[in-house]
Amino acid sequence: MTYTLNDWFGSGVMANKTGVLLNDEMDDFTSKIGVPNMYGLVQGEANAIGPGRRPLSSMSPTIVTKDGKTVMVVGTPGGSRILTATLLTMLNVIDYGMNIQEAVDAPRFHQQWLPESTNLERFTLSPDTQKILEGWGQKFSGPQPFNNVAAILVGAPSLGGKPVGKNRFYGANDPRRNSGLALGY
């Protein structure tokens, strides 16, 4: 199950007697064309508020399977940055052979077209690579408050790896959040 609030504590309203905070997903609609929302996402007429419409959302809890069996589960908060963080974590495990914690810890970048700048965490690109890309007109800026990925790899800490002890699920918690802990069992 996944649940989105959007901003910190959503709308700031709790449903009576439930303890469930209500979201503020109206920010995901375009309220003013060309004006960025809280995540800096600039949207157009296609996402305007209207009856019967649903707002653009990047919510994407992901379950990766192979031969019908669950291999990996990845999720993160973070508005427009959700897709980037989720994809980069999966690529780090599947294509680059990282274990699940290394994949979550790895530096990230994010580009969402507007604003026309790529957000970089430290050590995402080598200085030489960044300089070449800047020479081609690419603009870079420092990191935004990045996502806080939580991920689980099933069977071993890395794809093709061997189980450690009797553990079957290997969890990874993002150090960017500076809270919580992931344990395998």
Backbone as CSV, one residue per row, in Angstrom:
resi,resn,N_x,N_y,N_z,CA_x,CA_y,CA_z,C_x,C_y,C_z
1,MET,0.840,-1.170,0.000,0.000,0.000,0.000,0.890,1.240,0.000
2,THR,0.492,2.232,-0.723,1.214,3.497,-0.705,0.223,4.623,-0.458
3,TYR,0.748,5.713,0.023,-0.100,6.812,0.455,0.664,8.094,0.191
4,THR,0.028,9.074,-0.379,0.726,10.327,-0.638,0.066,11.473,0.112
5,LEU,0.904,12.309,0.686,0.421,13.515,1.360,0.700,14.747,0.520
6,ASN,1.741,14.685,-0.278,2.280,15.778,-1.074,3.204,16.611,-0.202
7,ASP,2.770,17.697,0.382,3.642,18.519,1.218,3.741,17.894,2.615
8,TRP,4.643,18.421,3.450,4.767,17.920,4.823,3.399,17.953,5.487
9,PHE,2.941,16.853,5.981,1.661,16.706,6.664,0.475,17.042,5.771
10,GLY,0.671,16.960,4.453,-0.425,17.138,3.510,-1.149,18.451,3.686
11,SER,-2.461,18.362,3.818,-3.272,19.572,3.967,-3.240,20.101,5.398
12,GLY,-2.640,19.329,6.296,-2.623,19.723,7.704,-3.930,19.387,8.405
13,VAL,-4.777,18.603,7.737,-6.070,18.220,8.291,-6.088,16.704,8.481
14,MET,-6.579,16.271,9.646,-6.682,14.845,9.920,-8.151,14.430,9.892
15,ALA,-8.422,13.297,9.244,-9.785,12.779,9.211,-10.207,12.415,10.635
16,ASN,-11.394,12.829,11.012,-11.899,12.652,12.367,-11.815,11.198,12.839
17,LYS,-11.216,10.985,13.982,-11.123,9.697,14.678,-10.308,8.639,13.948
18,THR,-9.632,8.974,12.859,-8.884,7.956,12.115,-7.378,8.084,12.263
19,GLY,-6.896,9.287,12.503,-5.451,9.503,12.532,-4.859,9.614,11.142
20,VAL,-5.698,9.579,10.104,-5.227,9.654,8.721,-5.160,11.118,8.294
21,LEU,-3.972,11.544,7.878,-3.810,12.908,7.370,-4.330,12.990,5.942
22,LEU,-5.020,14.056,5.615,-5.515,14.259,4.256,-4.435,14.948,3.427
23,ASN,-4.390,14.612,2.145,-3.332,15.160,1.285,-3.679,16.559,0.785
24,ASP,-2.722,17.136,0.087,-2.947,18.422,-0.580,-2.561,18.277,-2.053
25,GLU,-3.143,17.274,-2.684,-2.831,16.961,-4.076,-3.273,18.044,-5.049
26,MET,-4.043,19.015,-4.612,-4.428,20.107,-5.515,-3.195,20.825,-6.052
27,ASP,-2.079,20.772,-5.309,-0.838,21.387,-5.790,-0.312,20.676,-7.034
28,ASP,-0.756,19.432,-7.256,-0.307,18.706,-8.443,-1.069,19.111,-9.701
29,PHE,-2.148,19.858,-9.557,-2.813,20.465,-10.712,-2.078,21.754,-11.076
30,THR,-2.301,22.227,-12.294,-1.810,23.541,-12.691,-2.824,24.563,-12.214
31,SER,-2.434,25.391,-11.265,-3.359,26.435,-10.824,-3.123,27.710,-11.629
32,LYS,-1.884,27.903,-12.080,-1.535,29.050,-12.913,-0.528,28.559,-13.953
33,ILE,-0.901,28.589,-15.207,-0.047,28.079,-16.279,1.286,28.817,-16.291
34,GLY,2.364,28.024,-16.329,3.707,28.588,-16.385,4.324,28.902,-15.033
35,VAL,3.560,28.728,-13.946,4.077,28.996,-12.598,4.393,27.658,-11.931
36,PRO,5.602,27.490,-11.405,5.977,26.202,-10.817,5.212,25.892,-9.528
37,ASN,5.004,24.585,-9.300,4.397,24.159,-8.038,5.496,24.027,-6.981
38,MET,5.176,23.439,-5.833,6.145,23.368,-4.735,7.388,22.555,-5.088
39,TYR,7.307,21.692,-6.099,8.460,20.900,-6.521,9.191,21.525,-7.700
40,GLY,8.784,22.730,-8.091,9.436,23.410,-9.197,8.960,22.936,-10.555
41,LEU,7.912,22.125,-10.581,7.395,21.579,-11.828,6.500,22.611,-12.506
42,VAL,6.867,23.006,-13.721,6.097,23.978,-14.495,5.163,23.193,-15.404
43,GLN,3.865,23.469,-15.296,2.886,22.687,-16.040,2.036,23.578,-16.933
44,GLY,1.249,22.937,-17.781,0.444,23.670,-18.741,-1.032,23.370,-18.636
45,GLU,-1.753,23.751,-19.666,-3.206,23.630,-19.733,-3.689,22.186,-19.554
46,ALA,-2.929,21.212,-20.034,-3.353,19.812,-19.970,-3.568,19.336,-18.536
47,ASN,-2.943,19.996,-17.574,-3.068,19.581,-16.176,-3.843,20.615,-15.343
48,ALA,-4.680,21.403,-16.010,-5.457,22.436,-15.312,-6.555,21.808,-14.456
49,ILE,-6.946,22.516,-13.414,-8.022,22.065,-12.533,-9.330,22.057,-13.316
50,GLY,-10.101,20.984,-13.160,-11.388,20.884,-13.834,-12.188,19.727,-13.279
51,PRO,-13.503,19.734,-13.490,-14.348,18.664,-12.959,-13.975,17.305,-13.548
52,GLY,-13.942,16.297,-12.682,-13.676,14.934,-13.123,-12.239,14.660,-13.524
53,ARG,-11.338,15.579,-13.255,-9.944,15.404,-13.667,-9.096,14.906,-12.505
54,ARG,-8.020,14.239,-12.845,-7.038,13.798,-11.859,-5.747,14.564,-12.087
55,PRO,-5.076,14.962,-11.004,-3.829,15.708,-11.186,-2.682,14.797,-11.605
56,LEU,-1.705,15.395,-12.261,-0.469,14.699,-12.577,0.141,14.212,-11.276
57,SER,0.608,12.983,-11.256,1.258,12.453,-10.054,2.426,11.585,-10.474
58,SER,3.484,11.645,-9.693,4.661,10.817,-9.963,4.712,9.611,-9.042
59,MET,3.688,9.420,-8.225,3.680,8.314,-7.281,3.883,7.008,-8.046
60,SER,4.897,6.259,-7.695,5.186,5.043,-8.457,5.848,3.966,-7.605
61,PRO,5.114,3.424,-6.628,5.685,2.295,-5.903,5.936,1.180,-6.914
62,THR,7.105,0.578,-6.868,7.521,-0.327,-7.935,7.860,-1.707,-7.397
63,ILE,7.320,-2.725,-8.046,7.658,-4.113,-7.738,8.268,-4.702,-9.001
64,VAL,9.517,-5.164,-8.903,10.222,-5.766,-10.035,10.119,-7.279,-9.893
65,THR,9.686,-7.946,-10.971,9.563,-9.404,-10.933,10.418,-10.047,-12.016
66,LYS,10.744,-11.302,-11.797,11.431,-12.112,-12.804,10.832,-13.503,-12.721
67,ASP,10.379,-14.004,-13.843,9.737,-15.316,-13.908,8.592,-15.436,-12.903
68,GLY,7.839,-14.353,-12.735,6.680,-14.362,-11.860,6.984,-14.216,-10.378
69,LYS,8.237,-14.053,-10.017,8.609,-13.927,-8.606,9.142,-12.527,-8.326
70,THR,8.785,-12.001,-7.171,9.255,-10.672,-6.779,10.751,-10.702,-6.522
71,VAL,11.462,-9.748,-7.121,12.911,-9.638,-6.980,13.274,-8.395,-6.166
72,MET,12.561,-7.293,-6.423,12.916,-6.026,-5.791,11.659,-5.174,-5.625
73,VAL,11.644,-4.391,-4.548,10.580,-3.429,-4.291,11.258,-2.096,-4.007
74,VAL,10.805,-1.028,-4.674,11.422,0.291,-4.516,10.327,1.349,-4.411
75,GLY,10.513,2.299,-3.513,9.576,3.405,-3.397,10.246,4.611,-2.769
76,THR,9.683,5.787,-3.019,10.237,7.020,-2.467,9.209,8.137,-2.519
77,PRO,9.258,9.068,-1.583,8.499,10.302,-1.743,9.327,11.279,-2.577
78,GLY,8.770,12.428,-2.935,9.596,13.443,-3.582,9.035,14.104,-4.811
79,GLY,7.722,14.038,-5.029,7.123,14.760,-6.148,7.716,14.366,-7.484
80,SER,8.098,15.357,-8.274,8.597,15.101,-9.631,9.912,14.326,-9.626
81,ARG,10.591,14.247,-8.499,11.870,13.527,-8.422,11.696,12.035,-8.154
82,ILE,10.471,11.588,-7.912,10.217,10.178,-7.611,10.688,9.278,-8.745
83,LEU,10.302,9.607,-9.968,10.638,8.744,-11.107,12.142,8.593,-11.274
84,THR,12.876,9.692,-11.132,14.329,9.652,-11.290,14.968,8.773,-10.228
85,ALA,14.603,8.979,-8.966,15.218,8.221,-7.874,14.887,6.735,-7.965
86,THR,13.646,6.416,-8.320,13.242,5.015,-8.452,14.017,4.343,-9.579
87,LEU,14.064,4.982,-10.741,14.779,4.413,-11.884,16.270,4.258,-11.601
88,LEU,16.905,5.281,-11.038,18.343,5.196,-10.767,18.659,4.069,-9.789
89,THR,17.816,3.868,-8.789,18.032,2.778,-7.832,17.941,1.431,-8.539
90,MET,16.929,1.250,-9.384,16.784,-0.018,-10.106,17.951,-0.246,-11.065
91,LEU,18.365,0.791,-11.799,19.504,0.656,-12.715,20.778,0.280,-11.966
92,ASN,20.985,0.876,-10.795,22.184,0.575,-10.015,22.247,-0.897,-9.619
93,VAL,21.100,-1.493,-9.311,21.061,-2.912,-8.947,21.154,-3.790,-10.190
94,ILE,20.295,-3.535,-11.165,20.167,-4.426,-12.326,21.325,-4.283,-13.305
95,ASP,21.686,-3.064,-13.662,22.716,-2.861,-14.687,24.125,-2.711,-14.136
96,TYR,24.253,-2.172,-12.916,25.588,-1.906,-12.381,25.998,-2.858,-11.270
97,GLY,25.156,-3.836,-10.935,25.524,-4.888,-9.997,25.715,-4.453,-8.555
98,MET,25.179,-3.301,-8.184,25.321,-2.851,-6.792,24.407,-3.663,-5.881
99,ASN,24.816,-3.805,-4.616,23.875,-4.393,-3.675,22.818,-3.331,-3.367
100,ILE,21.763,-3.732,-2.691,20.621,-2.833,-2.538,20.969,-1.567,-1.755
101,GLN,21.820,-1.674,-0.730,22.177,-0.479,0.033,23.070,0.451,-0.787
102,GLU,24.018,-0.114,-1.542,24.866,0.719,-2.412,24.013,1.464,-3.441
103,ALA,23.013,0.768,-3.979,22.145,1.371,-4.997,21.363,2.557,-4.436
104,VAL,20.896,2.426,-3.211,20.146,3.506,-2.571,21.077,4.655,-2.185
105,ASP,22.292,4.326,-1.743,23.259,5.341,-1.299,23.864,6.156,-2.444
106,ALA,23.913,5.591,-3.644,24.643,6.201,-4.764,24.152,7.622,-5.066
107,PRO,25.063,8.509,-5.485,24.677,9.883,-5.838,23.644,9.901,-6.967
108,ARG,22.773,10.899,-6.938,21.703,11.001,-7.932,21.714,12.352,-8.627
109,PHE,21.063,12.371,-9.775,20.818,13.610,-10.510,19.332,13.665,-10.820
110,HIS,18.846,14.836,-11.172,17.448,14.978,-11.577,17.323,16.097,-12.602
111,GLN,16.568,15.830,-13.673,16.290,16.810,-14.728,14.814,16.690,-15.058
112,GLN,14.082,17.789,-15.036,12.643,17.717,-15.331,12.223,18.697,-16.426
113,TRP,13.128,19.076,-17.301,12.891,19.978,-18.425,12.858,21.424,-17.952
114,LEU,11.868,21.819,-17.183,11.818,23.166,-16.620,11.839,23.055,-15.103
115,PRO,12.656,23.772,-14.411,13.644,24.713,-14.921,14.739,23.983,-15.693
116,GLU,15.355,24.689,-16.601,16.330,24.096,-17.517,17.692,23.942,-16.841
117,SER,17.724,23.071,-15.866,18.949,22.821,-15.123,18.868,21.415,-14.544
118,THR,19.989,20.723,-14.502,20.045,19.393,-13.913,20.580,19.516,-12.498
119,ASN,19.812,19.008,-11.544,20.254,19.007,-10.151,21.225,17.856,-9.943
120,LEU,22.357,18.149,-9.339,23.379,17.129,-9.092,23.691,17.031,-7.615
121,GLU,23.755,15.805,-7.132,24.333,15.580,-5.820,25.844,15.507,-6.001
122,ARG,26.558,15.697,-4.921,28.015,15.619,-4.951,28.469,14.257,-5.465
123,PHE,29.466,14.239,-6.292,30.089,13.036,-6.861,29.224,12.320,-7.903
124,THR,28.145,12.945,-8.372,27.331,12.314,-9.413,28.105,12.234,-10.720
125,LEU,28.777,13.314,-11.084,29.597,13.361,-12.299,31.020,13.731,-11.919
126,SER,31.962,13.256,-12.712,33.340,13.705,-12.502,33.424,15.169,-12.944
127,PRO,34.343,15.943,-12.373,34.487,17.345,-12.798,34.748,17.476,-14.301
128,ASP,35.521,16.542,-14.877,35.798,16.584,-16.321,34.519,16.421,-17.136
129,THR,33.699,15.443,-16.754,32.449,15.196,-17.475,31.524,16.399,-17.360
130,GLN,31.416,16.959,-16.169,30.554,18.126,-15.975,31.027,19.294,-16.835
131,LYS,32.326,19.493,-16.904,32.875,20.596,-17.704,32.564,20.405,-19.196
132,ILE,32.693,19.189,-19.684,32.371,18.900,-21.093,30.899,19.198,-21.366
133,LEU,30.022,18.714,-20.491,28.586,18.932,-20.675,28.222,20.415,-20.599
134,GLU,28.865,21.144,-19.703,28.628,22.593,-19.624,29.085,23.282,-20.908
135,GLY,30.164,22.784,-21.507,30.634,23.316,-22.783,29.627,23.106,-23.901
136,TRP,28.795,22.094,-23.763,27.740,21.814,-24.740,26.449,22.552,-24.399
137,GLY,26.477,23.374,-23.339,25.308,24.179,-22.991,24.453,23.635,-21.858
138,GLN,24.833,22.493,-21.301,24.055,21.936,-20.186,24.264,22.777,-18.931
139,LYS,23.178,23.055,-18.215,23.261,23.832,-16.976,23.073,22.898,-15.785
140,PHE,23.836,23.161,-14.734,23.761,22.344,-13.526,23.494,23.214,-12.316
141,SER,22.838,22.645,-11.337,22.630,23.319,-10.058,22.796,22.284,-8.958
142,GLY,22.903,22.774,-7.749,23.091,21.886,-6.611,21.866,21.033,-6.357
143,PRO,21.998,20.124,-5.426,20.877,19.220,-5.165,19.698,19.937,-4.527
144,GLN,18.514,19.482,-4.889,17.303,19.887,-4.182,17.190,18.919,-3.012
145,PRO,16.236,19.141,-2.117,16.029,18.094,-1.110,15.646,16.831,-1.873
146,PHE,16.541,15.887,-1.902,16.319,14.714,-2.737,15.434,13.694,-2.059
147,ASN,15.078,12.701,-2.810,14.202,11.644,-2.345,14.869,10.820,-1.259
148,ASN,14.062,10.103,-0.567,14.515,9.200,0.475,14.008,7.815,0.121
149,VAL,14.797,7.085,-0.654,14.392,5.793,-1.184,14.374,4.740,-0.080
150,ALA,13.380,3.879,-0.135,13.350,2.661,0.668,13.244,1.521,-0.338
151,ALA,14.052,0.487,-0.164,14.061,-0.596,-1.147,14.297,-1.935,-0.462
152,ILE,13.818,-2.987,-1.093,14.021,-4.353,-0.610,14.446,-5.201,-1.794
153,LEU,15.474,-6.013,-1.587,15.883,-7.002,-2.577,15.577,-8.369,-1.974
154,VAL,14.984,-9.243,-2.749,14.557,-10.547,-2.257,15.583,-11.610,-2.641
155,GLY,15.999,-12.414,-1.681,16.866,-13.563,-1.951,18.313,-13.372,-1.593
156,ALA,18.874,-12.224,-1.861,20.289,-11.943,-1.573,20.483,-10.432,-1.589
157,PRO,21.596,-9.932,-1.002,21.807,-8.487,-0.973,22.050,-7.872,-2.349
158,SER,22.429,-8.699,-3.349,22.602,-8.202,-4.718,22.101,-9.265,-5.683
159,LEU,21.722,-8.850,-6.888,21.278,-9.821,-7.888,22.428,-10.773,-8.184
160,GLY,22.155,-12.042,-8.212,23.204,-13.020,-8.484,24.074,-13.306,-7.275
161,GLY,23.824,-12.621,-6.171,24.599,-12.845,-4.955,24.061,-14.029,-4.172
162,LYS,24.741,-14.350,-3.094,24.312,-15.445,-2.235,23.673,-14.873,-0.972
163,PRO,22.651,-15.577,-0.436,22.035,-15.114,0.802,23.067,-15.030,1.924
164,VAL,22.857,-14.116,2.827,23.718,-13.968,3.993,22.941,-14.510,5.184
165,GLY,23.463,-15.560,5.806,22.749,-16.190,6.913,21.436,-16.767,6.422
166,LYS,20.419,-16.643,7.240,19.101,-17.164,6.863,18.198,-16.055,6.339
167,ASN,18.801,-14.890,6.107,18.012,-13.754,5.627,17.467,-14.020,4.237
168,ARG,16.290,-13.510,3.995,15.684,-13.645,2.682,15.337,-12.292,2.067
169,PHE,15.090,-11.311,2.910,14.749,-9.974,2.445,15.832,-9.017,2.918
170,TYR,16.361,-8.231,2.003,17.447,-7.310,2.315,16.952,-5.896,2.077
171,GLY,16.827,-5.144,3.148,16.278,-3.804,3.067,17.360,-2.750,2.999
172,ALA,17.025,-1.623,2.402,17.939,-0.479,2.339,17.149,0.782,2.653
173,ASN,17.683,1.570,3.560,17.072,2.845,3.916,18.010,3.957,3.481
174,ASP,17.459,5.012,2.956,18.258,6.104,2.406,18.903,6.936,3.509
175,PRO,20.232,7.083,3.483,20.899,7.897,4.500,20.557,9.383,4.377
176,ARG,19.990,9.807,3.249,19.613,11.210,3.069,18.505,11.617,4.043
177,ARG,17.735,10.662,4.479,16.634,10.949,5.406,17.144,11.076,6.837
178,ASN,18.233,10.420,7.140,18.840,10.488,8.468,17.887,10.025,9.563
179,SER,17.076,9.026,9.233,16.206,8.419,10.239,15.826,7.032,9.764
180,GLY,15.495,6.194,10.683,15.045,4.861,10.332,16.190,3.905,10.083
181,LEU,15.824,2.662,9.900,16.783,1.590,9.746,16.123,0.482,8.950
182,ALA,16.869,-0.164,8.090,16.345,-1.298,7.333,17.061,-2.550,7.800
183,LEU,16.316,-3.591,8.079,16.884,-4.861,8.516,16.342,-5.973,7.638
184,GLY,17.178,-6.958,7.338,16.714,-8.124,6.594,16.196,-9.170,7.556
185,TYR,15.390,-10.073,7.041,14.950,-11.194,7.874,14.736,-12.401,7.006
